[in-house]
Amino acid sequence: MDSAQVSQTRQNYQFSREQMEGVMKRRFFYAPSFEIYGGISGLYDYGPAGCAFQANVIDEWRKHFVLEENMLEVDCSMLTPHTVLKTSGHVDKFSDWMCKDLKSGEIFRADHLIEQVLQNRLTEHKRICNQHERDNPKLLEGQKTTKGKNGLLFKELTEEEIEDYENILARIDGFSGEDLGNIMIKYNIRNPVTFEPLQPPTAFNLMFETAIGPSGQLKGFLRPETAQGQFLNFNKLLDFNSGKVPFASASIGKSFRNEISPRAGLLRVREFLMAEIEHFLDPLDKTHPKFKTVADLKVPLLHRSAQESGETTPIIMTLGQAVRMKMIDNETLGYFMGRIYQFLIKVGADPKKLRFRQHLDTEMAHYAADCWDTELKTSYGWIECVGCADRSAYDLTVHSKKSNEKMVVKQMLPSPVEITRWEIDINRKLFGPRFRKDSKIIETALLKSTQKELQKYASSLLKDGSFAITVPGFTEEFSIDSELVTIEKKKKLEHVREYVPNVIEPSFGIGRIIYSIFEHSFWVRPEDSARGVLSFPPLVAPTKVLIVPLSNNKDLIPITTKVSEALKSIKIPFKIDDSGVSIGKRYARNDELGTPFGITIDFDSLKDESVTLRERDSTKQIRGSISDIIQSIKDISYNNISWEDSTKSLKIFQS
Amino acid sequence: MDSAQVSQTRQNYQFSREQMEGVMKRRFFYAPSFEIYGGISGLYDYGPAGCAFQANVIDEWRKHFVLEENMLEVDCSMLTPHTVLKTSGHVDKFSDWMCKDLKSGEIFRADHLIEQVLQNRLTEHKRICNQHERDNPKLLEGQKTTKGKNGLLFKELTEEEIEDYENILARIDGFSGEDLGNIMIKYNIRNPVTFEPLQPPTAFNLMFETAIGPSGQLKGFLRPETAQGQFLNFNKLLDFNSGKVPFASASIGKSFRNEISPRAGLLRVREFLMAEIEHFLDPLDKTHPKFKTVADLKVPLLHRSAQESGETTPIIMTLGQAVRMKMIDNETLGYFMGRIYQFLIKVGADPKKLRFRQHLDTEMAHYAADCWDTELKTSYGWIECVGCADRSAYDLTVHSKKSNEKMVVKQMLPSPVEITRWEIDINRKLFGPRFRKDSKIIETALLKSTQKELQKYASSLLKDGSFAITVPGFTEEFSIDSELVTIEKKKKLEHVREYVPNVIEPSFGIGRIIYSIFEHSFWVRPEDSARGVLSFPPLVAPTKVLIVPLSNNKDLIPITTKVSEALKSIKIPFKIDDSGVSIGKRYARNDELGTPFGITIDFDSLKDESVTLRERDSTKQIRGSISDIIQSIKDISYNNISWEDSTKSLKIFQS
């Protein structure tokens, strides 16, 4: 087969999740954690092949982002005290909506339940229509009912209902708890098995809680994202970068979400590997010097207003154009979208199953300026695998305020700038005696006043001769009169500009990416339907080479050793299969592990030290010296050279 | 300086922890997590340099162990349900002893407190003796007292007390809670600051607890080690390895221990990176085919009986000899000790500050056959950095029993073996009618009987005509009479041997190793005492090269770009420092980051594209073409070639 035929055969394969999961399980790519104890939903272990694949994806991520862009990688604690996540907003807002069935005690995640039920009704509707069309074409609308798989009656839907359902499904990520509750009442959504009514949605915080230290008094959580650790270290990172902005930090590590009822395998889990970048930049300048390197990349974009009008087909557009027309908010956001696209294709995502979806206004955090999810299409639908958000100055601002640690960038101005500011002068001779032991804390509070507050105080002083302020730790207000302070507008020359940087955050769910690539890579040869093939790019394949001695004849051992030593010396991961089974079976077994190359050692190898190289997808074979063959493997796996180019000087082999 | 001079200068340096921690902090190798909120003891973040160093150590670990030995790497969940850790023994036994000061609420870890107080008393004793020797040589013993730094009176110790103290300190890891309580009473050990008495030691479980799922009913813990995930997947791993033993699994990941009062920086933390190997082997054959590759390695061994007699100096011996004389229990344990030694030296541990210490009987888990800690010497004393234990068949046995999942290896016997076994035959015609709906579960229980139980039942049948059995889920016993079953001793030919493999477990605390290497690598040049040098091996140094253009003259940019592109293309991590400060300062700054090489680009570089290469430790400089210089860097960093060999064809450079 040539590569066109391979791609045709792969396209013809009708994906079966069952078939792929069979391979994943049989070859231990991953499995439910604690399976011998019955397993726990939402927790999975990666076996040797899955773990090596994950390590290779991470390694490439580090090269593609951290090394290429000189990012500052950090590794921060997962255990996180309450204060940090209270300040970031997670304690109050990081929740999903759950509904309880009081009778059975079962708990549902409201948006997922609505999605499932409405999808079901739409599917049943189609089935009923088709059936009645055949059986009894004269029935009136509304008279058509049928029993679903669970014995419940399904009714044909009106056109209005269909439109409502589709509208809800398109916007399902943007509803509040109240919205979800209203939808459930309006469309009579209940426990889909028992048909019992459910309690209205209540918020369930998704963080795992624990206590730090022996007294049990310090409440903590497992981090729900790696981002907070990066924000808290901002000053140290800025310092490490000699005070220069823009720069990016990055972090690879596990995060945790106590999902309400995780299904969908690796796609919705309670413990997951993330890779996150926080790119800190000047809010007044969101251009990117390397944007031109991705500006001509054509990508599928499903923008906000398209979704609002129920559209689900993305438009194909260059990133340059999308930024120019402000569909994508700024160059840096666009640059990262381009880099994300390149990365995902490199590690094996199918470009035809990739799209960028912009967040709806209702979906986005209130502080975010723009946010695009990179979604990969799987048998579970379109899955958010990377988020790319402009978080503005939100995180640094809230942490700075709460911790009293200034987190700003100082920029020398090319020429000084005259600015006008409200300033406060305190008459210390009177101030101390008046407030005695409290004077210090009141003074601090006064000096921390914002420009807006000072303006208000000044006008109060003018009108009433005094103003009132509240001070942390005191319930009563303090009255400050014009004897104690002077507040005036003053002109000043500033030489340094101080600002809180904004943050662009590309955030990768590694497990979701890996699972999607598994689906995108899987196919079955028409001639061998019992076994699958995983067409991973050689770069990320768990093992690069299978060495196959033709038989277990002792004479073949020295050459087998020679080949394996040669591979070991240049650190190419390989396995040897010297089991007794047929060559074909050994290769087929290994296609399931996604190993791109096979080296066969036969009795001709003894004569001239030549060996055969087999390519996984096309099953093409060529013959050459050990060193030529290994050079080809190295070039294709790591140096981005094609099979055709790298093997053109070698002989085609027919066995 | 030549390398002998460097090593002399390094030896002359009097290590100062304060000086090193200054560098660690200033260059953000690591810092307390959540520092802007005041930090939490026992939690640290790695900054860019620390994180890169850690990634390189892990990368080398993966190559040295996983790839070299074809281990099966897995990545398992950190969240772990109660059942698993109850079965493994952690719920009941994974605790430290804590003592509370009822007055202040302060909590101490009993063994650490005793250690600290006795050490203090011994130190004070020496100080007093020295002082009195000078001041008043005629005072009688017991009359000598003095005030310690905290104002408390210290007394000179008797010879008996000194011996007692030293004896306790040598065995501090082996005491029970009761022992510790008795020591505290006998030697009057109290809160060292307030001198208040403390409550007797109580066990504090070190696992962080949380609840999994929205109902809050599934109790879980954060794993205290990665080992359990590997044991639970044993059958899948055995299957992946085509049923063959020995094989090893491996896992790299975070584990968690809720330390009572962590101090000692990175050495005692609540969240830490581990790398663990579980090597499964035949209990009847603990030889290792590659043992001969390490048998001649001479290592310092502090064995059990030496410690029991208060000895603290290890003996130097080859691993071969230690295994032959059974000081080390078996070859496989010895092989891993050798590989651990090689690994630690390769990543930068000082061989003069490394020893193997065998666990005392009281220290070792009851099931363990032998255990050797690899300890590295730091300013905090000797620190356990790697444990290497023979865990016997304990873990697989307990999990198998609890989960009802058989976990055994099946081995074809070369020739069948005749064995005698008790066998039970059930008379189903009577059995079913007698027990009706319960018959199935009773039958299952009977068939699961051990040989010992069957023997007991048989003798009951003979004596009383019946026996009683208990069945899971029933409180009453069932009586089985001789009509229902026949139990007989039968001879049988067995073709397959079934056994539960034993486990040798090398377990690495990566953070402790990293911190120890920081200490072992740190020194200060006599001529520049304000700045430190971190002499990391190039293999694991965070950045390999600093590119230093002589000035920021624009003419130097093309060559700087050429050098950096060349390094990027072969993936050697580098930084450019084109700041205005002097070359010397730029290099000194970078010595603190442990960067082994510097490339200087000057105006001569414009003529012939030659550049200067500087070596960090000796500050030697040589001159050569860009490609020669980069080849040297690559050879020294990754191909284990020395500076001398790799640069001998290049010119020495004097600026």
PDB file of C-alpha atoms in Angstrom, chain A residues 121-122 125-126 129 140-142 144 155-168 187:
ATOM      1  CA  ARG A 121     -35.719  12.599  22.807  1.00  0.00           C
ATOM      2  CA  LEU A 122     -34.416  13.975  19.514  1.00  0.00           C
ATOM      3  CA  HIS A 125     -38.253  11.437  17.581  1.00  0.00           C
ATOM      4  CA  LYS A 126     -36.367  10.595  14.415  1.00  0.00           C
ATOM      5  CA  CYS A 129     -41.030   9.404  12.479  1.00  0.00           C
ATOM      6  CA  LEU A 140     -51.776  12.908  12.788  1.00  0.00           C
ATOM      7  CA  GLU A 141     -48.971  14.762  14.490  1.00  0.00           C
ATOM      8  CA  GLY A 142     -49.087  14.352  18.262  1.00  0.00           C
ATOM      9  CA  LYS A 144     -47.474   9.239  17.353  1.00  0.00           C
ATOM     10  CA  LYS A 155     -43.804  11.156  21.918  1.00  0.00           C
ATOM     11  CA  GLU A 156     -43.099  12.723  18.592  1.00  0.00           C
ATOM     12  CA  LEU A 157     -41.880  16.271  19.057  1.00  0.00           C
ATOM     13  CA  THR A 158     -43.406  19.433  17.644  1.00  0.00           C
ATOM     14  CA  GLU A 159     -41.291  21.628  15.425  1.00  0.00           C
ATOM     15  CA  GLU A 160     -41.160  24.207  18.187  1.00  0.00           C
ATOM     16  CA  GLU A 161     -39.879  21.655  20.678  1.00  0.00           C
ATOM     17  CA  ILE A 162     -37.198  20.500  18.267  1.00  0.00           C
ATOM     18  CA  GLU A 163     -36.020  24.053  17.815  1.00  0.00           C
ATOM     19  CA  ASP A 164     -36.041  24.661  21.592  1.00  0.00           C
ATOM     20  CA  TYR A 165     -34.057  21.490  22.247  1.00  0.00           C
ATOM     21  CA  GLU A 166     -31.442  22.253  19.647  1.00  0.00           C
ATOM     22  CA  ASN A 167     -31.105  25.768  20.942  1.00  0.00           C
ATOM     23  CA  ILE A 168     -30.614  24.531  24.510  1.00  0.00           C
ATOM     24  CA  TYR A 187     -39.328  20.156  29.678  1.00  0.00           C
TER      25      TYR A 187
END
